[in-house]
PDB file of C-alpha atoms in Angstrom:
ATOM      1  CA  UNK A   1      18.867  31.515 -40.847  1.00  0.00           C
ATOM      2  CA  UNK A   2      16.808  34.599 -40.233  1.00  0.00           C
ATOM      3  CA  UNK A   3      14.406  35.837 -42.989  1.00  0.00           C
ATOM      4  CA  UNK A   4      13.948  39.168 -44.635  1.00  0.00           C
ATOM      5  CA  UNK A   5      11.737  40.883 -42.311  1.00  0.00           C
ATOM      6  CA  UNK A   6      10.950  38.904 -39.678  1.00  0.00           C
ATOM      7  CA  UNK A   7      10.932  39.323 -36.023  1.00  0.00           C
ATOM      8  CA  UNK A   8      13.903  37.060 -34.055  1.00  0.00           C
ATOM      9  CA  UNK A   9      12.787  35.885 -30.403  1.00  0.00           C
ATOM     10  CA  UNK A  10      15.627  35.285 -28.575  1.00  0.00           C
ATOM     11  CA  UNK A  11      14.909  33.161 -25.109  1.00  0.00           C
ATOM     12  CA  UNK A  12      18.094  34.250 -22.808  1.00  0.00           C
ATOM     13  CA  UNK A  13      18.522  31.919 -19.395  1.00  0.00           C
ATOM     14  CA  UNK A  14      16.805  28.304 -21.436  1.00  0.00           C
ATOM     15  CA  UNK A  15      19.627  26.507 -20.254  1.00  0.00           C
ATOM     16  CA  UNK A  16      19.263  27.210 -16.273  1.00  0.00           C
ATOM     17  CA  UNK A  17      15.844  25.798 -16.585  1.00  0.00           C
ATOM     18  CA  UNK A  18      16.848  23.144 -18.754  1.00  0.00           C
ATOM     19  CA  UNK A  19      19.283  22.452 -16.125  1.00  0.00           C
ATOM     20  CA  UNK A  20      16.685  22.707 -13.404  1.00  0.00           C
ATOM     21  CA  UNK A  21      14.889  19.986 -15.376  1.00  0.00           C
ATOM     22  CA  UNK A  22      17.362  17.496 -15.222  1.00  0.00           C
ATOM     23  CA  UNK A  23      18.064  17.853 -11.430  1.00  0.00           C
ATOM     24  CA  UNK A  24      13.985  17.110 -11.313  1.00  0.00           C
ATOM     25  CA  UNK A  25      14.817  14.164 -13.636  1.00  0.00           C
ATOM     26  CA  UNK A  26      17.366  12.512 -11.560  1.00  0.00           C
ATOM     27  CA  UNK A  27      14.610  13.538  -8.274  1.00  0.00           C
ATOM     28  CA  UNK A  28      12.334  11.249 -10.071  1.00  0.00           C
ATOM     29  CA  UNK A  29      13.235   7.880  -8.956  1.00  0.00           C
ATOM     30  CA  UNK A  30      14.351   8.663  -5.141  1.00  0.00           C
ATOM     31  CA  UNK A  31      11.206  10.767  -4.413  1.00  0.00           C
ATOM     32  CA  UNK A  32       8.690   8.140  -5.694  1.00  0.00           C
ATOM     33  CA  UNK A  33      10.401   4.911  -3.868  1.00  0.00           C
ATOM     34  CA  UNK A  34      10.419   7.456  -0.625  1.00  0.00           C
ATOM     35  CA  UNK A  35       5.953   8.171  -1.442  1.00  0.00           C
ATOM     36  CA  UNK A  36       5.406   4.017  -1.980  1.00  0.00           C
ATOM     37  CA  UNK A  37       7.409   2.712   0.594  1.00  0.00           C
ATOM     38  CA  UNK A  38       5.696   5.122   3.152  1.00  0.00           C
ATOM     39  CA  UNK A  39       1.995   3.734   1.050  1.00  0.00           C
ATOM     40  CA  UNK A  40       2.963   0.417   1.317  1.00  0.00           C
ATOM     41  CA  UNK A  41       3.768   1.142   5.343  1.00  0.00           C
ATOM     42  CA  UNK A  42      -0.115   1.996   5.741  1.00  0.00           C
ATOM     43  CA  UNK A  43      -1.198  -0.683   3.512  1.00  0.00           C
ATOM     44  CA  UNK A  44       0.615  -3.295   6.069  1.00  0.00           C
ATOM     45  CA  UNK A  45      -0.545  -1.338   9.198  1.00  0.00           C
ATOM     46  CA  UNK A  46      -4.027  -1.900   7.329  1.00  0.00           C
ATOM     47  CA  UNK A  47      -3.573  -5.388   6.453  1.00  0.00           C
ATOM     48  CA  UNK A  48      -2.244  -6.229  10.260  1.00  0.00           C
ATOM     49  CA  UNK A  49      -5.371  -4.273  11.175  1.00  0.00           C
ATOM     50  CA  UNK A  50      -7.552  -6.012   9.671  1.00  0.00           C
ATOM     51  CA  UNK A  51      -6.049 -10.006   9.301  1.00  0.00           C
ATOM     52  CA  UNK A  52      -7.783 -12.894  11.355  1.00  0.00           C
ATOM     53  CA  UNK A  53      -6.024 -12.754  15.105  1.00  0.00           C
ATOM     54  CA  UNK A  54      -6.081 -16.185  17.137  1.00  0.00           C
ATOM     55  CA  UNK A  55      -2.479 -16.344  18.457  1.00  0.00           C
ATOM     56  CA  UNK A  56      -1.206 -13.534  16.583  1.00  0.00           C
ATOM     57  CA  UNK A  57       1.522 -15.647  14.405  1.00  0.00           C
ATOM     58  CA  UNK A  58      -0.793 -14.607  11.197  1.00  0.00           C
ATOM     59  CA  UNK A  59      -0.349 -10.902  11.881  1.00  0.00           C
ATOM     60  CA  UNK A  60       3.130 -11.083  12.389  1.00  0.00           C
ATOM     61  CA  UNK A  61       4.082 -13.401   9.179  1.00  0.00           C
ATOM     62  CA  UNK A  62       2.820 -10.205   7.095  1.00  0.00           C
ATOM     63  CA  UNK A  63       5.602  -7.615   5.938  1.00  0.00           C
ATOM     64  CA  UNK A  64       5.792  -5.033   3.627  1.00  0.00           C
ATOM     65  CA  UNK A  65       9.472  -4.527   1.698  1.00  0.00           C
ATOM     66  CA  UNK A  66      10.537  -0.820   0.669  1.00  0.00           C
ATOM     67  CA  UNK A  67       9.471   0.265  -2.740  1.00  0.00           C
ATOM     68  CA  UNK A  68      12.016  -0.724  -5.531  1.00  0.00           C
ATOM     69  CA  UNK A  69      12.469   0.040  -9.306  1.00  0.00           C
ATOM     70  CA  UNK A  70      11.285  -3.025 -11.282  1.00  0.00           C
ATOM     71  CA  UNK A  71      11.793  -2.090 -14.933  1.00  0.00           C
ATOM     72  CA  UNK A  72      10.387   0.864 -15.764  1.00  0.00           C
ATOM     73  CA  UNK A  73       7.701   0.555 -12.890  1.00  0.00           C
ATOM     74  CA  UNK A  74       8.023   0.764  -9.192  1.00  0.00           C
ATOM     75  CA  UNK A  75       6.750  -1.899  -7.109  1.00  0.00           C
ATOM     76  CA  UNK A  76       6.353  -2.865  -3.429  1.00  0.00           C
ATOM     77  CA  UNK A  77       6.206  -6.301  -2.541  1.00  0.00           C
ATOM     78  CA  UNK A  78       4.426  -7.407   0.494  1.00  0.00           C
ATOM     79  CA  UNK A  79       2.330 -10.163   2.092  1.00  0.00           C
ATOM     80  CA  UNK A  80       2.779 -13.163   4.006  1.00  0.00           C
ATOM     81  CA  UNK A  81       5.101 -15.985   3.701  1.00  0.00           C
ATOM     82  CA  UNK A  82       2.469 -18.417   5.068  1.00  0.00           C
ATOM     83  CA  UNK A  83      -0.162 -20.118   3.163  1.00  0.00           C
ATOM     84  CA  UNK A  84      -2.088 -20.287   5.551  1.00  0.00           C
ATOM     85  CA  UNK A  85      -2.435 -16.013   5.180  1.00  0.00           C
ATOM     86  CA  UNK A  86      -3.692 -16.963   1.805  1.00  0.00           C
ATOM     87  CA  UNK A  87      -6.438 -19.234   2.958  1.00  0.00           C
ATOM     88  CA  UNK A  88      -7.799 -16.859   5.207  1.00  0.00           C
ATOM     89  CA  UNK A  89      -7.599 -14.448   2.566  1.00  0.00           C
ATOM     90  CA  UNK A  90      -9.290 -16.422   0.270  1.00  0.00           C
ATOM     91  CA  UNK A  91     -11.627 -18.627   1.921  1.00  0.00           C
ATOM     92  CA  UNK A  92     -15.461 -18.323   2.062  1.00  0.00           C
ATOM     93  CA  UNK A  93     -17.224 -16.997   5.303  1.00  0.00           C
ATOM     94  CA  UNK A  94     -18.376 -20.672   6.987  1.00  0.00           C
ATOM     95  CA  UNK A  95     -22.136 -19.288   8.240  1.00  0.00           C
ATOM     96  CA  UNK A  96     -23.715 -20.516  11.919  1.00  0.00           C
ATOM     97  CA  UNK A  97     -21.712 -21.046  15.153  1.00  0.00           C
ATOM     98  CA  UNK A  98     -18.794 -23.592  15.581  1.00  0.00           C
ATOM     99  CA  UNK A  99     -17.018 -25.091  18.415  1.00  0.00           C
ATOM    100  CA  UNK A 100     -12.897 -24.899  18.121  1.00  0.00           C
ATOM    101  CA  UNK A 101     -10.885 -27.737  18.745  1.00  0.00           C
ATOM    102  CA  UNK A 102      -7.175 -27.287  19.637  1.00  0.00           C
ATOM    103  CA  UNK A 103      -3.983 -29.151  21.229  1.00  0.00           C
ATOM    104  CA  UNK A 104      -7.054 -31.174  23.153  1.00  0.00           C
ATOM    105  CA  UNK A 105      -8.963 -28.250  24.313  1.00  0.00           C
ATOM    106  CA  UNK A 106     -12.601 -27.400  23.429  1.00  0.00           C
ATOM    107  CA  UNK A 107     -13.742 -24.113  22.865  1.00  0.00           C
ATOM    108  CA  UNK A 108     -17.654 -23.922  22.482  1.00  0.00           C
ATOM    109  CA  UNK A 109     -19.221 -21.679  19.922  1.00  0.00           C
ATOM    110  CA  UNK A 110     -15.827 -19.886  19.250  1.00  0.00           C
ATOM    111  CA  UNK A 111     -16.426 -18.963  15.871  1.00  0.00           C
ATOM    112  CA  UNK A 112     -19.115 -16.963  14.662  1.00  0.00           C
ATOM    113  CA  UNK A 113     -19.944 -16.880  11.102  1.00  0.00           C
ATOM    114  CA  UNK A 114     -16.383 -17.795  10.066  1.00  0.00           C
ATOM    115  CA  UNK A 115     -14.511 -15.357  12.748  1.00  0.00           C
ATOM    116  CA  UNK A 116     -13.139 -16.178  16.025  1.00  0.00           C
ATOM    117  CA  UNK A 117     -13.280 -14.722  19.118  1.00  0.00           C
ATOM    118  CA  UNK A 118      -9.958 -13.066  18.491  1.00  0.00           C
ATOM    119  CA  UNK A 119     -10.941 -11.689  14.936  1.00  0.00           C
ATOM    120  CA  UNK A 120     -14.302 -10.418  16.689  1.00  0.00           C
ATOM    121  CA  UNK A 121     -12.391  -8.751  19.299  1.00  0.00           C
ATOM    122  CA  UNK A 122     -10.055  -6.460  16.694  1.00  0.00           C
ATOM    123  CA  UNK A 123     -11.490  -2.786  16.205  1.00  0.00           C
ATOM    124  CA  UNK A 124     -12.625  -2.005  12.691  1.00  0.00           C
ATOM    125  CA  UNK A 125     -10.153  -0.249  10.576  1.00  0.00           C
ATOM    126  CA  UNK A 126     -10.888   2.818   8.570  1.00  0.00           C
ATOM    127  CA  UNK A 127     -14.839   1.603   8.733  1.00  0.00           C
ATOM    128  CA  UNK A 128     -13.637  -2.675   7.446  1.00  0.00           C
ATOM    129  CA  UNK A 129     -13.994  -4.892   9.807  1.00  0.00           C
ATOM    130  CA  UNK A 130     -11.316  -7.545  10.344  1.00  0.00           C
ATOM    131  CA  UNK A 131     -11.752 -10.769   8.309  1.00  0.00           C
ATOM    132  CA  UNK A 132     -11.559 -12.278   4.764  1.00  0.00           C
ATOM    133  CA  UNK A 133     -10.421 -10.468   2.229  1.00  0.00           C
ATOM    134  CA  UNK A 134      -8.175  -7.830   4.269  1.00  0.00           C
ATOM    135  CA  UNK A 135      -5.478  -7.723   1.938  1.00  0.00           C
ATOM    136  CA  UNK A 136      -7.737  -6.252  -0.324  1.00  0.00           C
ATOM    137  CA  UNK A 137      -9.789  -3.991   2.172  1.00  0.00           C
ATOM    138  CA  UNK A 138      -6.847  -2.501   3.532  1.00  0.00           C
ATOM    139  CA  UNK A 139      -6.167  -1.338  -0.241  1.00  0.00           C
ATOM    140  CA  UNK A 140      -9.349  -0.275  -0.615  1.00  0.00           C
ATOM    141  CA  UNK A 141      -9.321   1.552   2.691  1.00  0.00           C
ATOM    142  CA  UNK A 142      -5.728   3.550   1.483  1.00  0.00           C
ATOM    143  CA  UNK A 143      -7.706   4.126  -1.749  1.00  0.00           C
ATOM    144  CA  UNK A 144      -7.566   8.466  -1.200  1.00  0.00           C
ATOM    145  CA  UNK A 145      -3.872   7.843   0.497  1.00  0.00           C
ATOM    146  CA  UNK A 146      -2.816   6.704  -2.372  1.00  0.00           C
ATOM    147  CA  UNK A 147      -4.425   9.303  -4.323  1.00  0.00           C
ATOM    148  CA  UNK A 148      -2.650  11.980  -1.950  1.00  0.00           C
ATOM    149  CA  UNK A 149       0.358  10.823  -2.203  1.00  0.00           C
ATOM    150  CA  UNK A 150       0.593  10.254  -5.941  1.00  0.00           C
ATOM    151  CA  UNK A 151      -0.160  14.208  -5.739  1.00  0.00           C
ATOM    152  CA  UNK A 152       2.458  14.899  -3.120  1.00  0.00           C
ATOM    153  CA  UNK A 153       4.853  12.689  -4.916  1.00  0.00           C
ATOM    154  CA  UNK A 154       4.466  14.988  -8.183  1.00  0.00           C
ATOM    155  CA  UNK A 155       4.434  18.072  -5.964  1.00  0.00           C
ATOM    156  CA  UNK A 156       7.779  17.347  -4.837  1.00  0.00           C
ATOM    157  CA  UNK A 157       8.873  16.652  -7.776  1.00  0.00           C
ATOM    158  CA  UNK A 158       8.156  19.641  -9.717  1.00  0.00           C
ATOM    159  CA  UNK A 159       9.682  21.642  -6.547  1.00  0.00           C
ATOM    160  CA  UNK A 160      12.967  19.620  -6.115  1.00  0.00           C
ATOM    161  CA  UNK A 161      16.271  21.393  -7.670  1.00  0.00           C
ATOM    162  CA  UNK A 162      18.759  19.764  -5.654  1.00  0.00           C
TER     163      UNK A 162
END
C-alpha cells in the first residue's frame, strides 16, 4: 500500500531477468563438471608425467574419472588402483647408489638416490621432476589452472542463458 506522498518505483521487465537467472541456475551444475573433469585431465597428464617409470605398468594403472556431483560438492576421483602407486608416492628417497635385481638379472648402480634409470630418464614437468610425491606435485604444478578455470567456470556461468 502506497503512502501519502511518496514516490512509487516501478521496475518493468524483473521477471525476464529473473528468468535469465534460473536458466544460469540450472547452467550451474553442467558447466562446473565440464571445468573439473577437463582439471582433473591435466592433473592425470601431470601425475603420468611425473610417476616413477620402470616398465611403464605404474603410469598406466593411474586414471582420472569425470567430475561428478557428490552432495552438494563436486568431486573427481582419480589415482591408481595399485598399492604399489601408493608406496612410491609415499616412500622416503633411499640416498647413495643401488644395484637392481630382477627376474635373475643384475643391473649395477641402477638407482640413484631412490630413482631409476627410467624415472631419471622422464623430462621434468612444469619445472617437478619425476619422483615421490607426484600426486601431489602435479597438483601443485595445476595450482594457477585451477585458479583459471574456477574463473572461466564462473565466467560462463554468468554468460549462459540457454
Amino acid at each position: 500500500m502506497a503512502r501519502k506522498n511518496a514516490f512509487n518505483v516501478e521496475f518493468i521487465g524483473v521477471d525476464k531477468y529473473i528468468k535469465d537467472l534460473k536458466k544460469m541456475e540450472r547452467n550451474v551444475e553442467p558447466i562446473l563438471i565440464e571445468e573439473y573433469t577437463k582439471y582433473g585431465m591435466l592433473v592425470e597428464e601431470g601425475t603420468k608425467a611425473l610417476v616413477h617409470h620402470d616398465h611403464g605398468d605404474l603410469e598406466d594403472s593411474i586414471n582420472f574419472q569425470k567430475a561428478q556431483k557428490s552432495g552438494t560438492g563436486v568431486i573427481v576421483e582419480g589415482g591408481s588402483n595399485s598399492d604399489y602407486a601408493l608406496r612410491r608416492h609415499e616412500e622416503p628417497y633411499r640416498p647413495g647408489i643401488h644395484d637392481k635385481y630382477e627376474r635373475g638379472r643384475h643391473s649395477p648402480g641402477y638407482y640413484i638416490e631412490g630413482l631409476g634409470a627410467g624415472t631419471r630418464g622422464k623430462p621434468m614437468w612444469r619445472g617437478y621432476r619425476p619422483g615421490r610425491k607426484y600426486l601431489e606435485n602435479a597438483i601443485k604444478a595445476t595450482e594457477p589452472d585451477y585458479k583459471k578455470m574456477n574463473d572461466k567456470a564462473i565466467d560462463r556461468i554468468l554468460r549462459s542463458k540457454s
